[in-house]
């Protein structure tokens, strides 16, 4: 899986609106070589006059097969994400290149405890990792902390709830609107949240953090302050347009 | 031949001949890092060049500031496809730092606080092409963008411009650094789109 081939043709198989700003897209890519949990791809769109645009997206699916799942958040001033969220329909064609990145990945040979921390659509590569953990029936201790603005902004909420068992715990942070009866007041993630709702330093977990730059900066800094070794914290950030 | 994506292109951005292929303009300053941002006080900061003989030449922060400082106006291009045009930096040229370094090795490994590494041929660090930069847009460089100081080698994709730079080790061979071991190109010329393996 290490060699990145050229551009591969994909067809949109399904497009599902799952949040107010986002869709899940299932692409059928006949030549897809498969991917590790946590990897990303480049996606290329070509207009009829030849104009092209390319963006990187994390992959929610993993493993063999030619079905590739993405979850795309619409950026207000974007040119690619609004097309993917509003316009593209099953049967439309695009191109992908990948899989890319061999660092922010989880392999089912890993047995150590893992803490996943997602902000917003940063959940995508972590869903991939959580799915791989379940599919391998891994007994590695997993815990996920997912920060979203409001319940309706969460991707994969019911699927993630369904993964909860003895080896997978799930905790939520709501930054603007919490569900009725939720114990924690809505607000940005704090040191107290991380202390209360993630695996402790004593477990020596490998920590994967993905989200907007500001979120990842804040979380990674708290983790280091709590005593997690920097080399045990893997980050993936997105920002800009 | 690319396939066409039906109906795509309505929101297109203006193309810009100053942009390398496959890049788009951003006014923001996105961040690509593999781990937490190290926090390094300038009082504790140092930069060193280590040659094949084992000789180590080290500069403290104050010693770096005493060297000739250059203003650099340049475009920068990230492998994740954003570019910024006309950015302003201040820093010390690698020509200045290498002036008294005796080496016959052709390659370097850039080493950062936090353990990050990246490989750059020596000739790409010399001839007015690379700096140790500590100011961006007239302000001290933010930690999340590599402060107190980062390598600035803007003719290559920006992962080569190692943040939190701590030293350079001479290598006889072009050995891969961190991202180069994890899927990125050994050289990284944005005009040739040398992004990945």
Coordinates of C-alpha atoms in Angstrom, one line a residue:
Chain A
X1 CA 0.0 0.0 0.0
X2 CA 3.0 2.3 0.2
X3 CA 3.2 3.2 -3.5
X4 CA 0.9 6.0 -4.5
X5 CA -0.4 5.4 -8.0
X6 CA -1.6 8.1 -10.4
X7 CA -5.1 9.5 -10.5
X8 CA -7.9 6.8 -10.2
X9 CA -11.3 7.3 -11.5
X10 CA -14.1 7.1 -9.0
X11 CA -17.9 7.3 -9.2
X12 CA -20.1 8.6 -6.5
X13 CA -22.1 5.6 -5.3
X14 CA -24.0 7.3 -2.4
X15 CA -24.2 10.8 -1.0
X16 CA -25.9 11.2 2.3
X17 CA -26.6 14.5 4.2
X18 CA -25.6 13.7 7.8
X19 CA -25.1 17.1 9.4
X20 CA -26.3 20.6 8.6
X21 CA -22.9 21.3 7.0
X22 CA -21.8 17.9 5.8
X23 CA -22.3 14.8 3.8
X24 CA -20.9 11.3 3.7
X25 CA -19.9 10.3 0.2
X26 CA -19.3 6.7 -0.8
X27 CA -17.1 6.5 -3.9
X28 CA -16.7 3.4 -6.0
X29 CA -13.0 3.4 -7.1
X30 CA -12.4 0.1 -9.0
X31 CA -8.6 0.5 -8.9
X32 CA -8.4 1.5 -5.2
X33 CA -5.5 -0.4 -3.6
X34 CA -7.1 -0.4 -0.1
X35 CA -6.0 1.8 2.8
X36 CA -4.9 1.7 6.4
X37 CA -7.1 3.2 9.0
X38 CA -6.3 6.9 9.4
X39 CA -4.9 7.6 5.9
X40 CA -6.1 10.3 3.5
X41 CA -6.4 10.9 -0.2
X42 CA -6.2 13.7 -2.7
X43 CA -9.5 14.3 -4.6
X44 CA -9.5 16.0 -8.0
X45 CA -12.4 17.7 -9.8
X46 CA -12.2 18.7 -13.4
X47 CA -14.7 21.2 -15.0
X48 CA -15.8 20.7 -18.5
X49 CA -13.4 23.5 -19.7
X50 CA -10.5 21.7 -18.1
X51 CA -10.2 23.7 -14.9
X52 CA -9.1 21.5 -12.0
X53 CA -9.0 21.7 -8.3
X54 CA -7.5 19.3 -5.8
X55 CA -8.0 18.9 -2.0
X56 CA -7.0 16.4 0.6
X57 CA -9.6 14.4 2.6
X58 CA -9.3 11.9 5.3
X59 CA -10.8 8.5 4.6
X60 CA -13.5 7.0 6.9
X61 CA -13.2 3.5 5.5
X62 CA -10.3 1.2 5.8
X63 CA -8.9 -2.1 4.5
X64 CA -9.3 -3.8 1.1
X65 CA -12.1 -3.2 -1.3
X66 CA -12.9 -0.5 -3.8
X67 CA -15.5 1.4 -1.8
X68 CA -14.0 4.6 -0.4
X69 CA -15.9 6.6 2.2
X70 CA -15.4 10.3 2.9
X71 CA -17.2 12.8 5.2
X72 CA -17.0 16.3 3.9
X73 CA -17.7 19.5 5.8
X74 CA -18.8 22.5 3.7
X75 CA -16.5 25.5 4.1
X76 CA -18.3 28.7 3.4
X77 CA -15.8 30.2 1.0
X78 CA -14.6 26.9 -0.5
X79 CA -14.8 25.8 -4.1
X80 CA -14.5 22.1 -3.7
X81 CA -16.4 21.3 -0.5
X82 CA -19.6 23.1 -1.5
X83 CA -19.6 21.1 -4.7
X84 CA -19.2 17.9 -2.7
X85 CA -21.8 18.8 -0.1
X86 CA -24.4 20.5 -2.3
X87 CA -24.0 19.5 -5.9
X88 CA -22.5 16.1 -6.5
X89 CA -24.9 13.2 -7.0
X90 CA -24.7 9.4 -7.4
X91 CA -23.3 8.6 -10.8
X92 CA -21.0 11.7 -11.0
X93 CA -17.4 11.1 -11.6
X94 CA -14.2 12.4 -10.0
X95 CA -10.7 11.3 -9.4
X96 CA -8.7 10.3 -6.3
X97 CA -5.0 9.6 -5.5
X98 CA -3.8 7.7 -2.6
X99 CA -3.8 6.4 0.0
X100 CA -1.5 9.0 1.5
X101 CA 0.3 9.3 4.8
X102 CA 1.8 6.5 6.9
X103 CA 2.1 8.3 10.2
X104 CA -1.4 9.0 11.4
X105 CA -2.5 5.4 11.1
X106 CA -3.5 2.5 13.3
X107 CA -2.7 -1.1 12.5
X108 CA -4.5 -4.0 14.1
X109 CA -1.2 -5.4 15.2
X110 CA -1.0 -2.5 17.8
X111 CA -2.0 -3.7 21.2
X112 CA -1.4 -0.6 23.4
X113 CA -4.2 1.5 24.8
X114 CA -5.4 4.2 22.4
X115 CA -7.1 7.5 23.1
X116 CA -8.8 9.2 20.1
X117 CA -9.7 12.9 20.4
X118 CA -11.7 14.5 17.6
X119 CA -12.9 18.1 17.0
X120 CA -15.7 18.5 14.4
X121 CA -15.1 16.8 11.1
X122 CA -11.7 15.7 12.5
X123 CA -13.6 12.6 13.5
X124 CA -13.2 11.1 10.0
X125 CA -9.8 9.4 10.3
X126 CA -10.6 8.4 13.9
X127 CA -13.9 6.7 12.8
X128 CA -11.7 4.8 10.4
X129 CA -9.5 3.7 13.3
X130 CA -12.4 2.9 15.5
X131 CA -13.9 0.7 12.8
X132 CA -10.6 -1.1 12.2
X133 CA -10.4 -1.7 16.0
X134 CA -13.9 -3.3 16.0
X135 CA -13.4 -5.2 12.7
X136 CA -10.2 -6.8 14.1
X137 CA -12.1 -7.7 17.4
X138 CA -9.1 -6.0 19.0
X139 CA -9.0 -6.0 22.8
X140 CA -6.7 -3.0 22.9
X141 CA -8.3 -0.5 25.3
X142 CA -9.8 2.3 23.2
X143 CA -11.4 5.5 24.4
X144 CA -12.7 8.3 22.2
X145 CA -13.5 11.9 23.1
X146 CA -15.5 13.8 20.4
X147 CA -16.0 17.5 20.6
X148 CA -18.8 19.0 18.5
X149 CA -20.7 22.3 18.5
X150 CA -24.1 20.6 19.0
X151 CA -25.5 17.1 18.8
X152 CA -26.7 17.6 15.2
X153 CA -23.2 18.5 14.1
X154 CA -21.8 15.0 15.1
X155 CA -20.8 12.7 12.3
X156 CA -21.3 9.0 12.9
X157 CA -22.9 9.5 16.3
X158 CA -25.1 6.4 16.3
X159 CA -22.4 4.2 14.8
X160 CA -19.9 5.4 17.4
X161 CA -22.5 4.8 20.2
X162 CA -22.9 1.3 18.8
X163 CA -19.2 0.6 19.1
X164 CA -19.2 1.2 22.9
X165 CA -18.2 -2.0 24.8
X166 CA -15.6 -3.2 27.2
X167 CA -12.8 -2.1 25.0
X168 CA -14.3 1.1 23.5
X169 CA -15.5 4.0 25.6
X170 CA -17.0 7.2 24.1
X171 CA -17.2 10.6 25.7
X172 CA -18.7 13.8 24.3
X173 CA -17.9 17.5 24.6
X174 CA -20.5 20.0 23.2
X175 CA -19.1 23.5 22.6
X176 CA -22.3 25.4 21.9
X177 CA -25.4 23.4 22.6
X178 CA -25.5 20.3 24.8
X179 CA -28.4 17.8 24.7
X180 CA -31.1 18.2 27.4
X181 CA -29.9 16.5 30.6
X182 CA -26.2 16.3 29.6
X183 CA -24.2 16.8 32.7
X184 CA -21.5 19.1 31.2
X185 CA -22.3 22.7 30.4
X186 CA -21.6 23.6 26.7
X187 CA -18.2 25.1 26.2
X188 CA -14.8 24.6 24.7
X189 CA -12.7 21.6 25.8
X190 CA -10.8 22.1 29.0
X191 CA -8.0 20.5 30.9
X192 CA -10.7 19.2 33.3
X193 CA -12.5 17.5 30.4
X194 CA -9.4 15.8 29.3
X195 CA -8.5 14.7 32.8
X196 CA -12.0 13.4 33.4
X197 CA -12.7 11.8 30.0
X198 CA -9.5 10.4 28.6
X199 CA -7.1 7.5 29.4
X200 CA -4.6 8.6 32.1
X201 CA -0.9 9.0 31.6
X202 CA -0.5 5.9 33.7
X203 CA -2.0 3.8 30.9
X204 CA 0.7 5.2 28.5
X205 CA -1.8 5.5 25.7
X206 CA -1.0 6.4 22.1
X207 CA -3.1 9.5 21.5
X208 CA -4.5 10.5 18.1
X209 CA -5.8 14.1 17.9
X210 CA -7.5 15.4 14.8
X211 CA -9.4 18.6 14.2
X212 CA -9.1 22.3 13.3
X213 CA -5.7 23.8 14.2
X214 CA -6.9 25.7 17.2
X215 CA -8.5 22.6 18.7
X216 CA -5.5 20.4 18.1
X217 CA -3.1 23.0 19.5
X218 CA -5.2 23.4 22.7
X219 CA -5.7 19.7 23.2
X220 CA -2.1 18.7 22.5
X221 CA -0.9 21.4 24.9
X222 CA -3.1 20.1 27.7
X223 CA -2.0 16.5 27.0
X224 CA 1.7 17.5 27.3
X225 CA 0.9 19.5 30.5
X226 CA -0.8 16.5 32.0
X227 CA 2.4 14.5 31.4
X228 CA 1.8 12.6 28.2
X229 CA 5.1 12.2 26.3
X230 CA 5.1 14.3 23.2
X231 CA 6.2 11.3 21.1
X232 CA 3.0 9.5 22.2
X233 CA 0.7 12.2 20.7
X234 CA 0.0 12.0 17.0
X235 CA -1.8 15.1 15.5
X236 CA -3.5 15.9 12.3
X237 CA -4.7 19.4 11.8
X238 CA -6.7 21.2 9.2
X239 CA -7.1 24.9 8.8
X240 CA -7.3 27.6 6.2
X241 CA -9.7 27.5 3.3
Chain B
X1 CA -7.1 12.4 -19.6
X2 CA -9.1 13.5 -16.6
X3 CA -12.8 12.6 -16.2
X4 CA -15.1 15.6 -16.0
X5 CA -17.1 16.2 -12.8
X6 CA -20.6 17.2 -13.9
X7 CA -21.4 20.8 -12.9
X8 CA -18.1 21.5 -11.2
X9 CA -16.4 24.8 -11.6
X10 CA -19.1 27.4 -10.7
X11 CA -17.2 28.5 -7.5
X12 CA -13.7 28.4 -9.1
X13 CA -11.0 30.7 -7.9
X14 CA -9.0 32.8 -10.2
X15 CA -6.0 31.0 -11.5
X16 CA -2.7 32.7 -10.7
X17 CA 0.5 32.1 -12.8
X18 CA 2.5 32.5 -9.6
X19 CA 1.0 29.3 -8.2
X20 CA 2.7 26.0 -8.8
X21 CA 0.5 23.2 -10.3
X22 CA -2.2 21.8 -8.0
X23 CA -1.9 24.6 -5.4
X24 CA -4.5 27.1 -4.3
X25 CA -4.1 30.5 -2.6
X26 CA -4.9 31.0 1.1
X27 CA -4.9 34.2 3.1
X28 CA -4.7 32.1 6.3
X29 CA -1.6 30.4 7.6
X30 CA -2.5 26.7 8.0
X31 CA -0.5 24.4 10.2
X32 CA 0.9 20.9 9.4
X33 CA 2.5 19.2 12.4
X34 CA 2.8 15.6 13.4
X35 CA 2.6 16.1 17.1
X36 CA 2.3 18.7 19.9
X37 CA 3.9 22.1 19.5
X38 CA 7.1 22.3 21.5
X39 CA 7.5 25.4 23.7
X40 CA 11.1 26.6 23.7
X41 CA 12.4 29.7 25.5
X42 CA 14.9 31.6 23.6
X43 CA 17.1 31.5 26.7
X44 CA 17.3 27.7 26.3
X45 CA 17.4 27.7 22.5
X46 CA 20.5 26.8 20.5
X47 CA 21.3 25.9 16.9
X48 CA 24.2 23.8 15.8
X49 CA 25.8 22.3 12.7
X50 CA 27.5 18.9 13.1
X51 CA 29.9 17.7 10.4
X52 CA 31.2 14.3 9.4
X53 CA 34.4 14.9 11.5
X54 CA 32.2 15.3 14.6
X55 CA 32.9 19.0 14.9
X56 CA 30.0 20.9 16.3
X57 CA 29.5 24.6 15.8
X58 CA 26.8 26.0 18.1
X59 CA 25.0 29.4 18.2
X60 CA 22.9 30.7 21.2
X61 CA 19.9 32.9 20.5
X62 CA 22.0 36.0 21.3
X63 CA 24.8 34.8 19.0
X64 CA 22.3 34.3 16.2
X65 CA 20.8 37.7 16.7
X66 CA 24.3 39.2 16.4
X67 CA 24.7 37.9 12.9
X68 CA 23.6 39.8 9.8
X69 CA 19.8 39.6 9.6
X70 CA 18.1 39.5 6.2
X71 CA 14.6 40.5 5.1
X72 CA 13.0 37.8 3.0
X73 CA 10.0 38.2 0.8
X74 CA 8.9 34.9 -0.7
X75 CA 6.0 32.7 -1.7
X76 CA 5.5 29.5 0.3
X77 CA 3.9 26.3 -0.9
X78 CA 2.6 23.5 1.4
X79 CA 2.3 19.9 0.1
X80 CA -1.3 19.9 1.5
X81 CA -1.9 22.3 -1.5
X82 CA -2.2 25.8 0.0
X83 CA 0.2 28.5 -1.0
X84 CA 0.7 32.0 0.3
X85 CA 2.2 34.6 -1.9
X86 CA 4.5 37.5 -0.8
X87 CA 5.1 36.5 2.8
X88 CA 7.6 38.5 4.8
X89 CA 10.2 37.0 7.1
X90 CA 13.4 38.0 8.8
X91 CA 16.2 35.6 9.5
X92 CA 19.9 34.6 9.2
X93 CA 21.1 33.2 5.9
X94 CA 22.4 29.6 5.9
X95 CA 25.3 31.0 3.8
X96 CA 26.3 33.0 6.9
X97 CA 26.1 30.0 9.2
X98 CA 27.9 27.7 6.8
X99 CA 30.7 30.3 6.1
X100 CA 33.2 28.6 8.4
X101 CA 31.9 25.1 8.3
X102 CA 34.3 22.5 6.8
X103 CA 32.5 19.7 5.2
X104 CA 32.6 17.6 2.0
X105 CA 29.2 15.9 2.6
X106 CA 26.6 16.8 0.0
X107 CA 23.4 16.2 2.1
X108 CA 22.0 17.5 5.4
X109 CA 19.5 16.3 8.0
X110 CA 17.6 19.1 9.6
X111 CA 16.8 18.3 13.2
X112 CA 14.1 20.0 15.3
X113 CA 13.1 20.3 18.9
X114 CA 10.5 17.6 19.4
X115 CA 12.4 15.1 17.2
X116 CA 11.2 16.1 13.7
X117 CA 13.7 15.6 10.9
X118 CA 13.8 16.4 7.2
X119 CA 16.5 15.9 4.6
X120 CA 17.7 18.7 2.3
X121 CA 20.7 18.7 -0.1
X122 CA 23.4 21.1 1.1
X123 CA 23.3 23.0 -2.2
X124 CA 19.6 23.8 -1.5
X125 CA 20.6 25.5 1.7
X126 CA 23.3 27.7 0.1
X127 CA 23.4 30.5 -2.4
X128 CA 20.7 32.7 -0.8
X129 CA 18.1 30.0 -0.8
X130 CA 17.6 29.3 2.9
X131 CA 17.5 31.0 6.3
X132 CA 16.9 30.4 10.0
X133 CA 13.8 32.6 10.3
X134 CA 12.5 34.0 13.5
X135 CA 10.1 36.7 12.4
X136 CA 6.9 36.5 10.3
X137 CA 5.0 39.6 9.1
X138 CA 7.0 41.7 11.5
X139 CA 6.2 39.7 14.6
X140 CA 8.2 37.0 16.5
X141 CA 7.3 33.6 14.9
X142 CA 4.5 31.9 16.8
X143 CA 5.3 28.5 18.4
X144 CA 2.6 26.8 16.2
X145 CA 4.4 28.1 13.1
X146 CA 7.8 27.0 14.4
X147 CA 8.9 29.7 16.8
X148 CA 11.2 30.7 18.2
X149 CA 12.9 29.8 14.9
X150 CA 12.4 27.6 11.9
X151 CA 14.3 26.7 8.7
X152 CA 13.0 28.7 5.7
X153 CA 13.8 27.0 2.4
X154 CA 10.9 28.3 0.4
X155 CA 11.8 26.9 -3.0
X156 CA 10.8 23.5 -1.7
X157 CA 7.5 22.3 -0.3
X158 CA 7.1 23.8 3.2
X159 CA 7.5 20.6 5.2
X160 CA 11.2 21.0 4.4
X161 CA 11.2 24.4 6.2
X162 CA 11.4 22.5 9.6
X163 CA 9.7 24.2 12.5
X164 CA 11.5 24.5 15.9
X165 CA 14.8 24.0 14.2
X166 CA 17.6 22.9 16.5
X167 CA 20.5 21.9 14.2
X168 CA 21.8 20.5 11.0
X169 CA 23.8 17.3 10.7
X170 CA 25.9 16.7 7.6
X171 CA 25.2 13.4 5.8
X172 CA 27.2 11.7 3.0
X173 CA 23.9 10.2 1.6
X174 CA 20.4 11.5 1.1
X175 CA 18.8 9.7 4.0
X176 CA 15.0 10.2 4.5
X177 CA 13.7 12.4 7.3
X178 CA 10.4 12.1 9.1
X179 CA 7.8 12.9 6.4
X180 CA 10.1 11.4 3.8
X181 CA 9.8 8.1 5.7
X182 CA 6.0 8.5 5.9
X183 CA 5.1 9.0 2.3
X184 CA 6.5 12.3 1.1
X185 CA 9.0 12.9 -1.7
X186 CA 12.7 13.0 -0.9
X187 CA 13.2 16.4 -2.6
X188 CA 9.9 18.2 -2.8
X189 CA 10.0 20.7 -5.7
X190 CA 6.5 22.3 -5.9
X191 CA 6.9 23.3 -9.5
X192 CA 7.4 19.6 -10.4
X193 CA 4.7 18.5 -8.0
X194 CA 7.1 16.3 -6.1
X195 CA 4.6 15.6 -3.3
X196 CA 4.7 11.9 -2.6
X197 CA 6.8 8.7 -3.2

